[in-house]
PDB file of C-alpha atoms in Angstrom:
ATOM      1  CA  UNK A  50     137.198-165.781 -26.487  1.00 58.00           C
ATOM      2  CA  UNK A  51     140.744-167.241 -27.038  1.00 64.00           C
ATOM      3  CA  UNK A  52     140.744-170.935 -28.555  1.00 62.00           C
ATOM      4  CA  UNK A  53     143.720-173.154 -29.264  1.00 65.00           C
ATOM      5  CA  UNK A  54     144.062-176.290 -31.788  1.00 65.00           C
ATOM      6  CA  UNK A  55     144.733-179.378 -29.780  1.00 68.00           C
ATOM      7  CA  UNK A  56     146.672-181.723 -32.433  1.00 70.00           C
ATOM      8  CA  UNK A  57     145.859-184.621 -30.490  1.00 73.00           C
ATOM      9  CA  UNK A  58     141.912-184.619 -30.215  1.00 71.00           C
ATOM     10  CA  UNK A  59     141.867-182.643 -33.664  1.00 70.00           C
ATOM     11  CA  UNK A  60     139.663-179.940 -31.640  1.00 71.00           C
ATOM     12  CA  UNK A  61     140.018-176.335 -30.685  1.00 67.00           C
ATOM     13  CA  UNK A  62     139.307-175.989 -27.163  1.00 68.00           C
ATOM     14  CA  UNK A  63     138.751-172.920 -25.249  1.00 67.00           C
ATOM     15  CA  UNK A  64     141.577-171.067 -23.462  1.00 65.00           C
ATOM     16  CA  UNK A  65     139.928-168.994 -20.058  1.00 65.00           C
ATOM     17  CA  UNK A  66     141.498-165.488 -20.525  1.00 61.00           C
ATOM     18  CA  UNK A  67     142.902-165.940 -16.438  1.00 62.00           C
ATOM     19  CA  UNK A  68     146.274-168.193 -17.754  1.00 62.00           C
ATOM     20  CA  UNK A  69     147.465-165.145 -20.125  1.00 60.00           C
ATOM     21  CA  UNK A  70     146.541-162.514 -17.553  1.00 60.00           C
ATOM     22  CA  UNK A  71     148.842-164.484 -15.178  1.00 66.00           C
ATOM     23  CA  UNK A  72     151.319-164.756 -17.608  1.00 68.00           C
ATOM     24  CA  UNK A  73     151.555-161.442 -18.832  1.00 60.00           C
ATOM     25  CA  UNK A  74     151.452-160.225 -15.573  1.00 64.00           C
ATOM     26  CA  UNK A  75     154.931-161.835 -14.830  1.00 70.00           C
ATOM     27  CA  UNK A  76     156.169-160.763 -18.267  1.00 65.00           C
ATOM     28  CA  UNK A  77     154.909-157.222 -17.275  1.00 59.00           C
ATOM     29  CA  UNK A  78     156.904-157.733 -13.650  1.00 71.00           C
ATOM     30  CA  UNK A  79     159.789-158.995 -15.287  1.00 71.00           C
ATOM     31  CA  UNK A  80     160.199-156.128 -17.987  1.00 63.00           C
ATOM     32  CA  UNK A  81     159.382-153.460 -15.294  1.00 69.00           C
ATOM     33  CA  UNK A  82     161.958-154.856 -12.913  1.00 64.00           C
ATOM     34  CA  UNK A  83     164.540-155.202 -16.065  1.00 61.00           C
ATOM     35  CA  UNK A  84     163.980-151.385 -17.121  1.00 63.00           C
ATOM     36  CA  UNK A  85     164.264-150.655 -13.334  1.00 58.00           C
ATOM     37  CA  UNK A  86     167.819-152.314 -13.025  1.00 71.00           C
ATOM     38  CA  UNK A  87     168.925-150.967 -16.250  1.00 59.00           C
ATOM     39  CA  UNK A  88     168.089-147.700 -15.108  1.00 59.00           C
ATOM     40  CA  UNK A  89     169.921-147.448 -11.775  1.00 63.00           C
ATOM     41  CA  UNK A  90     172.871-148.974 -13.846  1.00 66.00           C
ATOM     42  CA  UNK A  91     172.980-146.188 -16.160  1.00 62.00           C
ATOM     43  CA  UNK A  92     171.927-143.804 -14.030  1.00 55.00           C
ATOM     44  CA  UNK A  93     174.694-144.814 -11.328  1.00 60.00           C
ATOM     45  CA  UNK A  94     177.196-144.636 -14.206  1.00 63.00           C
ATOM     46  CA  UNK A  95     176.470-141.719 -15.633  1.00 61.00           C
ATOM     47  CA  UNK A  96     176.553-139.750 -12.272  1.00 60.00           C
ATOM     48  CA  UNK A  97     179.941-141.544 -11.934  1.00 63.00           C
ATOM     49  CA  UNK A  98     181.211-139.721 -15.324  1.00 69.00           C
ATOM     50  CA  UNK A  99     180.468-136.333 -14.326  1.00 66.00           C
ATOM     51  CA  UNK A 100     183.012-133.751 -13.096  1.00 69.00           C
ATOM     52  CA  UNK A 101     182.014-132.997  -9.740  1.00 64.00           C
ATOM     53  CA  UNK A 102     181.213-129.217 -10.713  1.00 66.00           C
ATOM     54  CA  UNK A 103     178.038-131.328 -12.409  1.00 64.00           C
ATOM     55  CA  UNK A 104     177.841-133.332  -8.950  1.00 60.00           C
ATOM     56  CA  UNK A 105     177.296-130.604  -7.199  1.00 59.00           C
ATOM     57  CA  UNK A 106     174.919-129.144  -9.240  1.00 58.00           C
ATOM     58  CA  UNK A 107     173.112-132.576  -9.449  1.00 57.00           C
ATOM     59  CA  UNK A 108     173.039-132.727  -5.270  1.00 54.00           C
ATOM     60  CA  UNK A 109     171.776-129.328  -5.355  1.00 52.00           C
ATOM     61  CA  UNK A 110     169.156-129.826  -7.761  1.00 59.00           C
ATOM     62  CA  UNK A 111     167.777-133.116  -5.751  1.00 65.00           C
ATOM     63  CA  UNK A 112     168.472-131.467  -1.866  1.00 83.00           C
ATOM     64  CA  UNK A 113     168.459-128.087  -2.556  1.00 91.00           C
ATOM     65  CA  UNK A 114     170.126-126.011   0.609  1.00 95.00           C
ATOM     66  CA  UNK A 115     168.006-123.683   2.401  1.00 95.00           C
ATOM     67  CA  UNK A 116     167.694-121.654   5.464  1.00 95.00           C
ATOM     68  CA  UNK A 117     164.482-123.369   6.900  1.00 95.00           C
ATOM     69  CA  UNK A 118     165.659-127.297   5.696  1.00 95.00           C
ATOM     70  CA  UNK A 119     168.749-126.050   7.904  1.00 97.00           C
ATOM     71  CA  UNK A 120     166.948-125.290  10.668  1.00 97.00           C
ATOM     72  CA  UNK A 121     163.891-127.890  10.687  1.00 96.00           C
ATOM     73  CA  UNK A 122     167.173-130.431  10.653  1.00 96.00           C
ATOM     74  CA  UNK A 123     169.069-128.820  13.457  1.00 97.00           C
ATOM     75  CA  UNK A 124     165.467-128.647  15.410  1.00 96.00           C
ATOM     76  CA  UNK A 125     164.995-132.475  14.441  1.00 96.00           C
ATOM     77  CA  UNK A 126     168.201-133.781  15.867  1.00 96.00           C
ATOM     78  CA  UNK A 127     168.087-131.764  18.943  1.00 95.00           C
ATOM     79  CA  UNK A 128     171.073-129.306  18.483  1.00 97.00           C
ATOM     80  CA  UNK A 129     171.735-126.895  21.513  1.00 96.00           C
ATOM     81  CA  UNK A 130     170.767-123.070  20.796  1.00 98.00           C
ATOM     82  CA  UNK A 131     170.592-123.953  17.149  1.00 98.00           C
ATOM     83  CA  UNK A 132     170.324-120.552  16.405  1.00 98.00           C
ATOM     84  CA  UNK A 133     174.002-120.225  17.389  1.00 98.00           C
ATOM     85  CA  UNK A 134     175.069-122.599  14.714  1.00 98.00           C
ATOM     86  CA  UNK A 135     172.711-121.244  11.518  1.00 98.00           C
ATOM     87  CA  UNK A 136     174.423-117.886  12.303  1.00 98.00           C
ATOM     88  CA  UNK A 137     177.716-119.747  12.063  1.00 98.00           C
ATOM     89  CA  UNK A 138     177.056-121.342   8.781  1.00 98.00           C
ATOM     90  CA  UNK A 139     176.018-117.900   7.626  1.00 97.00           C
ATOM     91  CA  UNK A 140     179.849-116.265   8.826  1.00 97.00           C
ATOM     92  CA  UNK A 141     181.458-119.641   7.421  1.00 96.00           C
ATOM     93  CA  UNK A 142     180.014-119.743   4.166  1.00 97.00           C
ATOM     94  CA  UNK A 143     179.660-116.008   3.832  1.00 96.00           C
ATOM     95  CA  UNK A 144     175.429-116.464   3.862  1.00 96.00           C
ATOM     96  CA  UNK A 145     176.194-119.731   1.773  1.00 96.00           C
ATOM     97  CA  UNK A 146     177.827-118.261  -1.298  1.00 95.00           C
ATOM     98  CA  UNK A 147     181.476-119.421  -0.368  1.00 96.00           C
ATOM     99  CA  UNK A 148     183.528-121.886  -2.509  1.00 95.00           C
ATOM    100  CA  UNK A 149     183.721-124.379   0.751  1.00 96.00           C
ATOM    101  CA  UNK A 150     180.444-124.305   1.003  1.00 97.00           C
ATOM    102  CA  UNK A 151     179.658-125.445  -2.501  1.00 94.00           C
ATOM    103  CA  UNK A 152     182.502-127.647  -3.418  1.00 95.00           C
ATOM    104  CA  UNK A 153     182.701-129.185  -0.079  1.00 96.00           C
ATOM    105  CA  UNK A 154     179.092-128.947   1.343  1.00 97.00           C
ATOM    106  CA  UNK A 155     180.543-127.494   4.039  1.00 98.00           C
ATOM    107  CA  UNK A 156     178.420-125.341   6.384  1.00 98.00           C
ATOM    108  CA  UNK A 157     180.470-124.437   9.711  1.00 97.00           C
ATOM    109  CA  UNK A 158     183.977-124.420   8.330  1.00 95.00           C
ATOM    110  CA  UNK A 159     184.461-127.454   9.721  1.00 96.00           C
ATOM    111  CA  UNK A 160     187.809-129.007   9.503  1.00 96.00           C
ATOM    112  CA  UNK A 161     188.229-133.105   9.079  1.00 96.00           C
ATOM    113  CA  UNK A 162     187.571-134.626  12.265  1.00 95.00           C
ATOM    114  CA  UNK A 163     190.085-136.909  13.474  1.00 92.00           C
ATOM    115  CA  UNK A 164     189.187-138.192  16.500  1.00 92.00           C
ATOM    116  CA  UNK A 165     185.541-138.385  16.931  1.00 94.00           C
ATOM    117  CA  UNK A 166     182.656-139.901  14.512  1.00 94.00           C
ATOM    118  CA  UNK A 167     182.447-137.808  11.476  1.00 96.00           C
ATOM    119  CA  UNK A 168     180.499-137.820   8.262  1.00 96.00           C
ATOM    120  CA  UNK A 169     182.908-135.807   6.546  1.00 97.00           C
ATOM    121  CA  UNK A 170     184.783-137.829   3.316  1.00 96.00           C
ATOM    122  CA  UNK A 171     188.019-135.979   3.640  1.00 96.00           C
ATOM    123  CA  UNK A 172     189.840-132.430   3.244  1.00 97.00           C
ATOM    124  CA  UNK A 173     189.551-130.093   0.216  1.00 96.00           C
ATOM    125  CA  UNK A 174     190.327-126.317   0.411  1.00 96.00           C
ATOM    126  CA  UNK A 175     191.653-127.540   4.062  1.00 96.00           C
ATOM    127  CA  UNK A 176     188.269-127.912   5.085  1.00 97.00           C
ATOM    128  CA  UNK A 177     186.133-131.270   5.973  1.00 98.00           C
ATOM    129  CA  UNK A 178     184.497-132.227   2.680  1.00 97.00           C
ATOM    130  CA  UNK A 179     180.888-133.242   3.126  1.00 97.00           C
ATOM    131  CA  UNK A 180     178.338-135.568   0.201  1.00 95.00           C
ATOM    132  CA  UNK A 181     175.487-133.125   1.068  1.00 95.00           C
ATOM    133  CA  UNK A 182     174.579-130.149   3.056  1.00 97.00           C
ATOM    134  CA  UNK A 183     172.850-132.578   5.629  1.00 96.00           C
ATOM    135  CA  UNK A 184     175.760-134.248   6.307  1.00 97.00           C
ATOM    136  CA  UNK A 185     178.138-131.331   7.218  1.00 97.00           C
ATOM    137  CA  UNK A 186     174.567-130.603   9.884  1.00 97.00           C
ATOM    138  CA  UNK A 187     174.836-134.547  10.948  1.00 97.00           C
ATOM    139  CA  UNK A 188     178.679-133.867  11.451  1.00 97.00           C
ATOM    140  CA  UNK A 189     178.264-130.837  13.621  1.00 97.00           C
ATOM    141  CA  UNK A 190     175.652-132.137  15.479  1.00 96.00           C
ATOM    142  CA  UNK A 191     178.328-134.971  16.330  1.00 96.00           C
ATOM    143  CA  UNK A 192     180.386-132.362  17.320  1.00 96.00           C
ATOM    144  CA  UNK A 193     178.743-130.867  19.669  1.00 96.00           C
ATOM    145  CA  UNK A 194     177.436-134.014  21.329  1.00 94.00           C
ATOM    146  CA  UNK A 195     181.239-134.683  21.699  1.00 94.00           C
ATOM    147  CA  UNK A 196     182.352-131.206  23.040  1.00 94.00           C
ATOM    148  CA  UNK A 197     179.618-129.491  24.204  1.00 94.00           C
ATOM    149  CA  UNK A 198     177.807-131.782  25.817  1.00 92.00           C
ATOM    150  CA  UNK A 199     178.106-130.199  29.239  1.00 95.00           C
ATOM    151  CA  UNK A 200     177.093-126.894  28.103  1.00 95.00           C
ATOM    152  CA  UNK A 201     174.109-125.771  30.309  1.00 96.00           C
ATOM    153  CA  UNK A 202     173.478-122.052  29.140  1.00 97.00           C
ATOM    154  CA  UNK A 203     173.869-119.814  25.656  1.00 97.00           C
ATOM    155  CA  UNK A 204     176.338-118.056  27.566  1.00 97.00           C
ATOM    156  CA  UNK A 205     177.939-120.877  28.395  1.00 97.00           C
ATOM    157  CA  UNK A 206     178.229-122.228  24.692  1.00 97.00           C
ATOM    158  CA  UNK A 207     179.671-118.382  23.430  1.00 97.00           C
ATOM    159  CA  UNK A 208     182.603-119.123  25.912  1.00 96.00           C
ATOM    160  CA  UNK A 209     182.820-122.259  24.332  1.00 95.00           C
ATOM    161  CA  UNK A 210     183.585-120.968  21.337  1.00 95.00           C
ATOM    162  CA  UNK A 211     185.480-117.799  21.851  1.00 94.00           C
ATOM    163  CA  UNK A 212     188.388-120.475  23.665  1.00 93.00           C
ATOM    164  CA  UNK A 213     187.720-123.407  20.868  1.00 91.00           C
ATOM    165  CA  UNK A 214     186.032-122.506  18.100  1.00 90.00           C
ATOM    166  CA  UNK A 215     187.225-119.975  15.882  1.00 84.00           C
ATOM    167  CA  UNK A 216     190.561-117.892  15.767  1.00 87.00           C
ATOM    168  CA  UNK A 217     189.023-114.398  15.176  1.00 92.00           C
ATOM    169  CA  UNK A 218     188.762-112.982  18.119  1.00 93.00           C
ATOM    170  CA  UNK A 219     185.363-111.025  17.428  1.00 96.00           C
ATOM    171  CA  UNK A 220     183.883-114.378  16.483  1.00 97.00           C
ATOM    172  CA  UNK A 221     181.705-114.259  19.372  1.00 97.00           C
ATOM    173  CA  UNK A 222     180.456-110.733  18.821  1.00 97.00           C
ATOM    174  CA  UNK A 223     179.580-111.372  15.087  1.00 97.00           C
ATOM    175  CA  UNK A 224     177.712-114.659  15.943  1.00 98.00           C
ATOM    176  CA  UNK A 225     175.501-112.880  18.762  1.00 98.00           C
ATOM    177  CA  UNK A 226     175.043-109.953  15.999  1.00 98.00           C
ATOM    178  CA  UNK A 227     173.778-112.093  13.421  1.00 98.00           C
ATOM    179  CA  UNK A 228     171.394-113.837  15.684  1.00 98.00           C
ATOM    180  CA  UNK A 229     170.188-110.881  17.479  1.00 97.00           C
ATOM    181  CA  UNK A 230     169.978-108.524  14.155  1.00 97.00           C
ATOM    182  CA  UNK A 231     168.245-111.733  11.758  1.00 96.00           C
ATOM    183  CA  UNK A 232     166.253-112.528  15.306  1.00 96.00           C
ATOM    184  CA  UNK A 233     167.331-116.370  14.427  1.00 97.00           C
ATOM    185  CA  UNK A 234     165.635-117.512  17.396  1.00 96.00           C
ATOM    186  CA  UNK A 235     162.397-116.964  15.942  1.00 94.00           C
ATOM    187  CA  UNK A 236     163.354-119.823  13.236  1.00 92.00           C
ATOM    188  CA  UNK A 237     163.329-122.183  16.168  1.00 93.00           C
ATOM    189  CA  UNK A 238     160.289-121.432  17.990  1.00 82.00           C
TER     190      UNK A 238
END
């Protein structure tokens, strides 16, 4: 039992235990919330101070790219034939080992867009820079809603590309190689 001296009556009167749970509650509340600020804070400026060779390995470390979190997100957001677009991040990024790929995020060798909605941030290595791997996905999924929209058939979408796309010539051919020699469609079934 908790008592305090009360000058006035010259007694000690009880104290119920309920007022300092309440109040060390708030205390508790306050401190937590006060680390929690302090926290972001720091950790907001430390991420600020690093060189972005650290950034990148910091984004990696909390999103790690992979194959299937590619594909589950091109499934989720309803990309046509996503097949056709994981086996053109794997000829962009040379199967995601390229220097655009990792200083830029940059899946599909995207260049900045400049007249339709874009996630990208900018250029760098005169390619669309991207803050994660998801958003070069969000970006080409805008792209294709923009241009490709129309497209009714695979075959359709491989003419697509062989007249927009890419300026190799065998683009096509190495796209439908990789999808038919990985058997990418089975990712999306």
């Amino acid at each position: 039992m908790i008592y305090t001296y009360c000058s006035d009556s010259l007694v000690f009167k009880r104290i119920k235990a309920s007022i300092y749970l309440k109040i060390g509650t708030i205390f508790l509340i306050m401190f937590i919330s006060a680390s929690f600020i302090a926290y972001e804070i720091g950790l907001r400026n430390s991420i600020q101070n690093l060189t972005s060779e650290e950034r990148i390995t910091l984004i990696n470390e909390k999103d790690a790219f992979s194959k299937e979190k590619m594909a589950t997100m091109l499934s989720d957001l309803n990309v046509k034939y996503p097949w056709i677009p994981m086996a053109q991040s794997m000829i962009e990024t040379g199967q995601w080992k390229s220097e655009v790929f990792f200083e830029n995020n940059n899946l599909f060798g995207m260049r900045e867009a400049k007249s339709r909605i874009t996630t990208s941030t900018g250029t760098n290595l005169n390619h669309a820079q991207y803050n994660s791997w998801r958003e070069s996905v969000y970006d080409y999924a805008f792209y294709q809603s923009r241009y490709l929209g129309s497209i009714k058939t695979e075959s359709e979408y491989y003419q697509y590309l062989a007249a927009s796309y890419a300026e190799d010539p065998g683009y096509v051919k190495k796209v439908q190689q990789i999808v038919q020699g990985r058997d990418l469609k089975k990712l999306f079934n």
